[in-house]
């Protein structure tokens, strides 16, 4: 018997950037995301008679230590289970430079719950998935999702905010396909020691509440401004860590300023966000995405771009 689940990646409009509990991956702030359609992971599980679980990623046998450690953590919550053969296909093209751990852990957790016949709600599955990768908690839901930071395992879970894309989508700009030098966990650790961190938490809390209101009231202009100010302030914070670091390159900053000019001078609906890497994601509307993509192609002919519409929640096969 085997079980298959598909999960899509998500991009945070209000970021998770710090942990109050490292082991349980309980964040310091609430976060809010948009699930993306073209980037997903499909995972199939079956029981095997082996000491350890084995992972095949895109048909290649790869290092299975992270999933084995995830399974041993998860056994504390769901009880013991046999080793598994895990076959994952990642449709998060490495060239898009998007993190795949969100879709990977959500698909793995959903397939595991199915394989173990656990009848858990999406919210309860998001708690288990969070133990593997924090941001994966939000990948159980379509469109707009929130992750309530909570204070312990039971209270830190994700849920659906709005199952409608509000006409929004993302344009992904691939600045680099190189692996990041500073992992997100390390980045969080560094900023949490910064004297600016308390202020970041305070601002983020307000931005989260304003964003929630804006999503529920279809105020896309406000969604755009909050996305950009929260995203860029995360990168500003990194520059004040000890030691300081910056995921964004000169090229990233050039693209950011091009986007801001298109918005401020030409009236396009285009707002920037970026995660633990140099790639830029532009929040725009489905109506303007193609025109914006053309403008990037004209001005930066070698830049790889991809339009990503909003995506679905967990699916089973
Ligand atoms: O869940 P992680 O460890 O991949 O961290 C994700 C961190 C950001 O992508 C920068 C922000 C977020 O909320 O997704």
mmCIF file of C-alpha atoms and ligand atoms in Angstrom:
data_model
loop_
_atom_site.group_PDB
_atom_site.id
_atom_site.type_symbol
_atom_site.label_atom_id
_atom_site.label_comp_id
_atom_site.label_asym_id
_atom_site.label_seq_id
_atom_site.Cartn_x
_atom_site.Cartn_y
_atom_site.Cartn_z
ATOM 1 C CA UNK A 1 0.000 0.000 0.000
ATOM 2 C CA UNK A 2 1.324 3.448 -0.866
ATOM 3 C CA UNK A 3 0.126 7.035 -0.244
ATOM 4 C CA UNK A 4 0.694 10.112 -2.388
ATOM 5 C CA UNK A 5 0.255 13.795 -1.561
ATOM 6 C CA UNK A 6 1.000 17.001 -3.453
ATOM 7 C CA UNK A 7 1.806 20.328 -1.775
ATOM 8 C CA UNK A 8 2.556 23.700 -3.324
ATOM 9 C CA UNK A 9 5.174 26.135 -2.163
ATOM 10 C CA UNK A 10 4.198 29.448 -0.568
ATOM 11 C CA UNK A 11 5.733 32.908 -0.407
ATOM 12 C CA UNK A 12 5.383 34.861 2.822
ATOM 13 C CA UNK A 13 3.935 38.358 2.435
ATOM 14 C CA UNK A 14 4.536 38.817 6.170
ATOM 15 C CA UNK A 15 7.671 36.855 7.020
ATOM 16 C CA UNK A 16 8.589 34.297 9.630
ATOM 17 C CA UNK A 17 12.083 35.378 10.682
ATOM 18 C CA UNK A 18 13.013 34.065 14.118
ATOM 19 C CA UNK A 19 12.129 31.308 16.562
ATOM 20 C CA UNK A 20 10.955 31.498 20.175
ATOM 21 C CA UNK A 21 11.554 27.723 20.407
ATOM 22 C CA UNK A 22 14.234 26.288 18.132
ATOM 23 C CA UNK A 23 13.453 22.636 18.656
ATOM 24 C CA UNK A 24 9.689 22.960 18.050
ATOM 25 C CA UNK A 25 10.156 25.718 15.450
ATOM 26 C CA UNK A 26 7.728 28.033 17.229
ATOM 27 C CA UNK A 27 8.155 31.425 15.532
ATOM 28 C CA UNK A 28 8.515 34.808 17.212
ATOM 29 C CA UNK A 29 5.850 36.360 14.945
ATOM 30 C CA UNK A 30 2.684 35.452 13.038
ATOM 31 C CA UNK A 31 3.185 35.141 9.284
ATOM 32 C CA UNK A 32 0.957 35.265 6.217
ATOM 33 C CA UNK A 33 1.502 33.792 2.756
ATOM 34 C CA UNK A 34 0.289 33.271 -0.767
ATOM 35 C CA UNK A 35 0.455 29.701 -2.100
ATOM 36 C CA UNK A 36 1.886 29.431 -5.626
ATOM 37 C CA UNK A 37 0.569 27.220 -8.392
ATOM 38 C CA UNK A 38 3.540 26.240 -10.591
ATOM 39 C CA UNK A 39 5.908 25.138 -7.814
ATOM 40 C CA UNK A 40 5.038 21.944 -5.938
ATOM 41 C CA UNK A 41 6.309 18.665 -4.513
ATOM 42 C CA UNK A 42 4.656 15.295 -5.070
ATOM 43 C CA UNK A 43 5.579 12.607 -2.553
ATOM 44 C CA UNK A 44 4.744 8.893 -2.453
ATOM 45 C CA UNK A 45 5.409 6.715 0.585
ATOM 46 C CA UNK A 46 5.434 2.974 1.165
ATOM 47 C CA UNK A 47 6.600 0.896 4.098
ATOM 48 C CA UNK A 48 9.916 -0.941 3.709
ATOM 49 C CA UNK A 49 11.715 -3.553 5.707
ATOM 50 C CA UNK A 50 14.855 -1.520 6.429
ATOM 51 C CA UNK A 51 16.453 0.052 9.510
ATOM 52 C CA UNK A 52 16.167 3.564 8.085
ATOM 53 C CA UNK A 53 13.860 5.382 5.689
ATOM 54 C CA UNK A 54 15.220 6.076 2.201
ATOM 55 C CA UNK A 55 14.637 9.176 0.068
ATOM 56 C CA UNK A 56 14.595 9.343 -3.720
ATOM 57 C CA UNK A 57 14.410 12.919 -4.993
ATOM 58 C CA UNK A 58 13.585 13.300 -8.685
ATOM 59 C CA UNK A 59 14.460 9.571 -9.171
ATOM 60 C CA UNK A 60 17.884 9.897 -7.499
ATOM 61 C CA UNK A 61 18.863 8.339 -4.180
ATOM 62 C CA UNK A 62 19.859 11.275 -1.922
ATOM 63 C CA UNK A 63 20.942 11.895 1.682
ATOM 64 C CA UNK A 64 18.053 10.751 3.882
ATOM 65 C CA UNK A 65 19.276 12.086 7.235
ATOM 66 C CA UNK A 66 16.893 15.072 7.400
ATOM 67 C CA UNK A 67 13.785 12.962 6.805
ATOM 68 C CA UNK A 68 14.958 10.293 9.250
ATOM 69 C CA UNK A 69 15.429 12.893 11.937
ATOM 70 C CA UNK A 70 12.005 14.394 11.049
ATOM 71 C CA UNK A 71 10.377 10.928 11.334
ATOM 72 C CA UNK A 72 11.979 10.282 14.719
ATOM 73 C CA UNK A 73 10.679 13.651 16.014
ATOM 74 C CA UNK A 74 7.213 13.038 14.622
ATOM 75 C CA UNK A 75 6.993 9.612 16.308
ATOM 76 C CA UNK A 76 6.757 11.477 19.643
ATOM 77 C CA UNK A 77 3.395 12.806 18.437
ATOM 78 C CA UNK A 78 1.891 10.034 16.280
ATOM 79 C CA UNK A 79 3.488 6.899 17.745
ATOM 80 C CA UNK A 80 5.908 4.447 16.175
ATOM 81 C CA UNK A 81 5.778 3.432 12.504
ATOM 82 C CA UNK A 82 7.980 1.330 10.174
ATOM 83 C CA UNK A 83 10.670 2.736 7.878
ATOM 84 C CA UNK A 84 9.486 4.247 4.626
ATOM 85 C CA UNK A 85 10.555 4.450 1.035
ATOM 86 C CA UNK A 86 10.000 8.123 0.154
ATOM 87 C CA UNK A 87 9.810 9.083 -3.519
ATOM 88 C CA UNK A 88 9.579 12.819 -4.128
ATOM 89 C CA UNK A 89 9.312 14.801 -7.316
ATOM 90 C CA UNK A 90 10.108 18.448 -6.959
ATOM 91 C CA UNK A 91 8.425 20.708 -9.461
ATOM 92 C CA UNK A 92 10.139 23.678 -7.931
ATOM 93 C CA UNK A 93 12.630 24.128 -10.761
ATOM 94 C CA UNK A 94 16.034 24.704 -9.173
ATOM 95 C CA UNK A 95 16.404 27.414 -11.790
ATOM 96 C CA UNK A 96 13.556 29.370 -10.185
ATOM 97 C CA UNK A 97 15.707 29.618 -7.076
ATOM 98 C CA UNK A 98 12.736 29.116 -4.776
ATOM 99 C CA UNK A 99 13.006 27.258 -1.520
ATOM 100 C CA UNK A 100 11.423 23.834 -1.836
ATOM 101 C CA UNK A 101 11.429 22.859 1.831
ATOM 102 C CA UNK A 102 7.920 24.299 2.376
ATOM 103 C CA UNK A 103 6.261 22.142 -0.287
ATOM 104 C CA UNK A 104 8.544 19.182 0.502
ATOM 105 C CA UNK A 105 7.647 18.901 4.204
ATOM 106 C CA UNK A 106 3.954 19.613 3.642
ATOM 107 C CA UNK A 107 3.713 16.855 0.999
ATOM 108 C CA UNK A 108 5.731 14.458 3.190
ATOM 109 C CA UNK A 109 3.556 15.086 6.264
ATOM 110 C CA UNK A 110 0.270 14.788 4.349
ATOM 111 C CA UNK A 111 1.391 11.532 2.670
ATOM 112 C CA UNK A 112 2.577 10.178 6.038
ATOM 113 C CA UNK A 113 -0.742 10.936 7.763
ATOM 114 C CA UNK A 114 -2.535 9.150 4.930
ATOM 115 C CA UNK A 115 -0.169 6.164 5.070
ATOM 116 C CA UNK A 116 -0.728 5.877 8.856
ATOM 117 C CA UNK A 117 -4.510 6.331 8.463
ATOM 118 C CA UNK A 118 -4.449 9.334 10.788
ATOM 119 C CA UNK A 119 -7.559 11.367 10.312
ATOM 120 C CA UNK A 120 -6.056 14.768 11.149
ATOM 121 C CA UNK A 121 -7.343 18.214 10.209
ATOM 122 C CA UNK A 122 -5.156 20.383 7.957
ATOM 123 C CA UNK A 123 -4.406 22.557 10.997
ATOM 124 C CA UNK A 124 -3.205 19.539 12.989
ATOM 125 C CA UNK A 125 -1.085 18.341 10.059
ATOM 126 C CA UNK A 126 0.445 21.822 9.804
ATOM 127 C CA UNK A 127 1.734 21.432 13.393
ATOM 128 C CA UNK A 128 3.533 18.194 12.514
ATOM 129 C CA UNK A 129 4.931 19.618 9.283
ATOM 130 C CA UNK A 130 6.191 22.702 11.162
ATOM 131 C CA UNK A 131 8.591 20.396 13.061
ATOM 132 C CA UNK A 132 10.322 19.681 9.720
ATOM 133 C CA UNK A 133 10.264 23.163 8.181
ATOM 134 C CA UNK A 134 8.472 26.119 9.728
ATOM 135 C CA UNK A 135 7.225 27.718 6.524
ATOM 136 C CA UNK A 136 5.776 24.371 5.335
ATOM 137 C CA UNK A 137 2.927 24.801 7.856
ATOM 138 C CA UNK A 138 1.343 27.359 5.494
ATOM 139 C CA UNK A 139 1.538 25.070 2.432
ATOM 140 C CA UNK A 140 -1.530 23.036 3.469
ATOM 141 C CA UNK A 141 -3.854 25.818 2.330
ATOM 142 C CA UNK A 142 -4.779 27.485 -0.965
ATOM 143 C CA UNK A 143 -4.374 31.210 -1.659
ATOM 144 C CA UNK A 144 -3.908 33.216 1.560
ATOM 145 C CA UNK A 145 -2.820 31.333 4.698
ATOM 146 C CA UNK A 146 -1.694 32.450 8.127
ATOM 147 C CA UNK A 147 0.567 30.743 10.614
ATOM 148 C CA UNK A 148 -0.391 31.636 14.177
ATOM 149 C CA UNK A 149 2.847 31.785 16.115
ATOM 150 C CA UNK A 150 1.325 30.358 19.318
ATOM 151 C CA UNK A 151 3.505 29.475 22.298
ATOM 152 C CA UNK A 152 3.733 25.664 22.239
ATOM 153 C CA UNK A 153 3.274 22.716 19.863
ATOM 154 C CA UNK A 154 -0.533 22.748 20.027
ATOM 155 C CA UNK A 155 -1.008 26.498 19.621
ATOM 156 C CA UNK A 156 1.464 27.044 16.739
ATOM 157 C CA UNK A 157 -0.445 26.072 13.594
ATOM 158 C CA UNK A 158 -1.408 27.419 10.184
ATOM 159 C CA UNK A 159 -4.910 27.984 8.838
ATOM 160 C CA UNK A 160 -6.708 29.310 5.793
ATOM 161 C CA UNK A 161 -7.251 33.058 5.745
ATOM 162 C CA UNK A 162 -8.974 33.493 2.368
ATOM 163 C CA UNK A 163 -9.597 31.047 -0.477
ATOM 164 C CA UNK A 164 -9.517 33.665 -3.234
ATOM 165 C CA UNK A 165 -6.515 35.162 -5.042
ATOM 166 C CA UNK A 166 -8.001 38.707 -5.124
ATOM 167 C CA UNK A 167 -6.663 38.921 -8.701
ATOM 168 C CA UNK A 168 -3.067 38.833 -7.431
ATOM 169 C CA UNK A 169 -0.092 36.782 -8.580
ATOM 170 C CA UNK A 170 3.702 36.780 -8.407
ATOM 171 C CA UNK A 171 6.363 37.391 -11.001
ATOM 172 C CA UNK A 172 9.509 35.520 -9.967
ATOM 173 C CA UNK A 173 12.832 37.032 -11.060
ATOM 174 C CA UNK A 174 15.760 34.646 -10.956
ATOM 175 C CA UNK A 175 18.825 36.556 -9.894
ATOM 176 C CA UNK A 176 20.851 33.449 -9.094
ATOM 177 C CA UNK A 177 20.347 29.694 -8.887
ATOM 178 C CA UNK A 178 23.237 29.250 -6.435
ATOM 179 C CA UNK A 179 22.554 27.648 -3.072
ATOM 180 C CA UNK A 180 22.379 30.228 -0.271
ATOM 181 C CA UNK A 181 25.471 30.510 1.908
ATOM 182 C CA UNK A 182 23.562 31.306 5.097
ATOM 183 C CA UNK A 183 20.679 28.925 5.794
ATOM 184 C CA UNK A 184 17.415 30.436 6.995
ATOM 185 C CA UNK A 185 17.977 28.882 10.449
ATOM 186 C CA UNK A 186 21.415 30.494 10.721
ATOM 187 C CA UNK A 187 20.072 33.821 9.439
ATOM 188 C CA UNK A 188 17.338 33.797 12.085
ATOM 189 C CA UNK A 189 19.848 32.951 14.794
ATOM 190 C CA UNK A 190 22.050 35.894 13.779
ATOM 191 C CA UNK A 191 19.267 38.491 13.672
ATOM 192 C CA UNK A 192 17.777 37.388 16.973
ATOM 193 C CA UNK A 193 20.941 38.621 18.670
ATOM 194 C CA UNK A 194 20.607 42.058 17.069
ATOM 195 C CA UNK A 195 19.549 45.017 19.194
ATOM 196 C CA UNK A 196 17.007 45.882 16.452
ATOM 197 C CA UNK A 197 15.185 42.567 16.773
ATOM 198 C CA UNK A 198 12.626 43.627 19.402
ATOM 199 C CA UNK A 199 11.592 46.528 17.189
ATOM 200 C CA UNK A 200 11.262 44.202 14.195
ATOM 201 C CA UNK A 201 8.896 41.939 16.163
ATOM 202 C CA UNK A 202 6.788 44.904 17.194
ATOM 203 C CA UNK A 203 6.508 46.252 13.624
ATOM 204 C CA UNK A 204 5.829 42.813 12.236
ATOM 205 C CA UNK A 205 2.925 42.300 14.647
ATOM 206 C CA UNK A 206 1.290 45.503 13.448
ATOM 207 C CA UNK A 207 1.982 44.705 9.779
ATOM 208 C CA UNK A 208 0.462 41.247 10.248
ATOM 209 C CA UNK A 209 -2.755 42.660 11.708
ATOM 210 C CA UNK A 210 -2.994 45.318 8.987
ATOM 211 C CA UNK A 211 -2.309 42.701 6.303
ATOM 212 C CA UNK A 212 -4.985 40.379 7.642
ATOM 213 C CA UNK A 213 -7.471 43.231 7.508
ATOM 214 C CA UNK A 214 -6.366 44.196 3.974
ATOM 215 C CA UNK A 215 -6.744 40.617 2.670
ATOM 216 C CA UNK A 216 -10.188 40.207 4.201
ATOM 217 C CA UNK A 217 -11.278 43.609 2.825
ATOM 218 C CA UNK A 218 -9.817 43.145 -0.677
ATOM 219 C CA UNK A 219 -7.520 46.152 -0.245
ATOM 220 C CA UNK A 220 -4.828 45.072 -2.716
ATOM 221 C CA UNK A 221 -2.962 48.398 -2.655
ATOM 222 C CA UNK A 222 -2.463 47.969 1.091
ATOM 223 C CA UNK A 223 -1.469 44.292 0.599
ATOM 224 C CA UNK A 224 1.207 45.487 -1.841
ATOM 225 C CA UNK A 225 2.669 48.168 0.430
ATOM 226 C CA UNK A 226 2.714 45.896 3.490
ATOM 227 C CA UNK A 227 4.344 43.066 1.511
ATOM 228 C CA UNK A 228 7.160 45.335 0.379
ATOM 229 C CA UNK A 229 7.752 47.055 3.701
ATOM 230 C CA UNK A 230 7.767 43.792 5.677
ATOM 231 C CA UNK A 231 10.009 41.999 3.147
ATOM 232 C CA UNK A 232 12.538 44.792 2.790
ATOM 233 C CA UNK A 233 12.687 45.403 6.534
ATOM 234 C CA UNK A 234 13.665 41.753 7.028
ATOM 235 C CA UNK A 235 16.643 42.341 4.722
ATOM 236 C CA UNK A 236 17.496 45.626 6.502
ATOM 237 C CA UNK A 237 17.477 43.754 9.798
ATOM 238 C CA UNK A 238 19.987 41.233 8.403
ATOM 239 C CA UNK A 239 22.378 44.098 7.715
ATOM 240 C CA UNK A 240 22.270 44.964 11.435
ATOM 241 C CA UNK A 241 22.965 41.465 12.682
ATOM 242 C CA UNK A 242 26.248 40.605 14.332
ATOM 243 C CA UNK A 243 27.976 39.781 12.043
ATOM 244 C CA UNK A 244 25.887 41.546 9.397
ATOM 245 C CA UNK A 245 24.831 39.655 6.275
ATOM 246 C CA UNK A 246 22.770 40.286 3.172
ATOM 247 C CA UNK A 247 21.045 37.741 0.924
ATOM 248 C CA UNK A 248 20.445 40.422 -1.699
ATOM 249 C CA UNK A 249 23.092 41.192 -4.319
ATOM 250 C CA UNK A 250 23.746 44.389 -6.284
ATOM 251 C CA UNK A 251 21.659 42.891 -9.061
ATOM 252 C CA UNK A 252 18.771 42.240 -6.599
ATOM 253 C CA UNK A 253 18.929 45.895 -5.490
ATOM 254 C CA UNK A 254 18.947 47.095 -9.086
ATOM 255 C CA UNK A 255 15.791 45.078 -9.813
ATOM 256 C CA UNK A 256 14.122 46.374 -6.649
ATOM 257 C CA UNK A 257 14.744 49.933 -7.690
ATOM 258 C CA UNK A 258 13.483 49.208 -11.238
ATOM 259 C CA UNK A 259 10.246 47.806 -9.746
ATOM 260 C CA UNK A 260 9.815 50.825 -7.482
ATOM 261 C CA UNK A 261 10.290 53.142 -10.463
ATOM 262 C CA UNK A 262 7.706 51.236 -12.506
ATOM 263 C CA UNK A 263 5.277 51.677 -9.636
ATOM 264 C CA UNK A 264 6.032 55.253 -8.645
ATOM 265 C CA UNK A 265 6.576 56.766 -12.092
ATOM 266 C CA UNK A 266 4.498 54.557 -14.393
ATOM 267 C CA UNK A 267 1.685 53.512 -12.079
ATOM 268 C CA UNK A 268 2.166 49.744 -12.291
ATOM 269 C CA UNK A 269 0.898 47.541 -9.495
ATOM 270 C CA UNK A 270 4.266 46.016 -8.547
ATOM 271 C CA UNK A 271 5.618 45.387 -5.044
ATOM 272 C CA UNK A 272 8.780 43.555 -4.047
ATOM 273 C CA UNK A 273 9.500 40.766 -1.623
ATOM 274 C CA UNK A 274 12.507 38.458 -1.165
ATOM 275 C CA UNK A 275 13.391 35.540 1.095
ATOM 276 C CA UNK A 276 16.598 33.857 2.234
ATOM 277 C CA UNK A 277 18.294 34.329 -1.131
ATOM 278 C CA UNK A 278 18.918 36.926 -3.864
ATOM 279 C CA UNK A 279 15.841 36.196 -5.989
ATOM 280 C CA UNK A 280 13.113 38.785 -6.216
ATOM 281 C CA UNK A 281 9.398 38.125 -6.230
ATOM 282 C CA UNK A 282 7.098 40.821 -7.530
ATOM 283 C CA UNK A 283 3.556 40.904 -6.196
ATOM 284 C CA UNK A 284 1.382 42.105 -9.061
ATOM 285 C CA UNK A 285 -2.053 41.568 -10.587
ATOM 286 C CA UNK A 286 -3.004 38.883 -13.098
ATOM 287 C CA UNK A 287 -4.004 41.762 -15.392
ATOM 288 C CA UNK A 288 -0.542 43.405 -15.343
ATOM 289 C CA UNK A 289 1.773 40.398 -14.938
ATOM 290 C CA UNK A 290 2.419 39.755 -18.645
ATOM 291 C CA UNK A 291 3.149 43.413 -19.395
ATOM 292 C CA UNK A 292 5.519 43.599 -16.428
ATOM 293 C CA UNK A 293 7.264 40.423 -17.533
ATOM 294 C CA UNK A 294 7.770 41.987 -20.995
ATOM 295 C CA UNK A 295 9.271 45.098 -19.402
ATOM 296 C CA UNK A 296 11.789 42.967 -17.485
ATOM 297 C CA UNK A 297 12.638 41.021 -20.630
ATOM 298 C CA UNK A 298 13.248 44.263 -22.569
ATOM 299 C CA UNK A 299 15.395 45.849 -19.860
ATOM 300 C CA UNK A 300 17.175 42.726 -18.555
ATOM 301 C CA UNK A 301 17.290 40.337 -21.536
ATOM 302 C CA UNK A 302 19.248 37.596 -19.724
ATOM 303 C CA UNK A 303 17.045 37.588 -16.612
ATOM 304 C CA UNK A 304 14.867 34.478 -16.190
ATOM 305 C CA UNK A 305 11.309 35.349 -15.182
ATOM 306 C CA UNK A 306 8.224 33.292 -14.420
ATOM 307 C CA UNK A 307 4.658 34.256 -13.663
ATOM 308 C CA UNK A 308 3.236 32.265 -10.738
ATOM 309 C CA UNK A 309 -0.504 32.303 -10.142
ATOM 310 C CA UNK A 310 -1.923 31.520 -6.738
ATOM 311 C CA UNK A 311 -2.113 27.820 -5.963
ATOM 312 C CA UNK A 312 -4.220 25.119 -4.284
ATOM 313 C CA UNK A 313 -3.845 23.470 -0.874
ATOM 314 C CA UNK A 314 -2.906 19.848 -0.214
ATOM 315 C CA UNK A 315 -4.049 17.308 -2.790
ATOM 316 C CA UNK A 316 -3.991 13.499 -2.688
ATOM 317 C CA UNK A 317 -3.707 10.993 -5.510
HETATM 318 O O1 LIG B 1 10.889 27.542 7.071
HETATM 319 P P1 LIG B 1 12.224 28.029 6.658
HETATM 320 O O2 LIG B 1 13.309 27.613 7.587
HETATM 321 O O3 LIG B 1 12.536 27.685 5.221
HETATM 322 O O4 LIG B 1 12.239 29.642 6.756
HETATM 323 C C1 LIG B 1 11.547 30.463 5.867
HETATM 324 C C2 LIG B 1 11.962 31.866 6.019
HETATM 325 C C3 LIG B 1 11.459 32.831 4.956
HETATM 326 O O5 LIG B 1 11.249 32.182 3.726
HETATM 327 C C4 LIG B 1 12.529 33.885 4.750
HETATM 328 C C5 LIG B 1 10.202 33.562 5.402
HETATM 329 C C6 LIG B 1 8.922 32.770 5.388
HETATM 330 O O6 LIG B 1 8.058 33.097 6.197
HETATM 331 O O7 LIG B 1 8.752 31.883 4.534
#
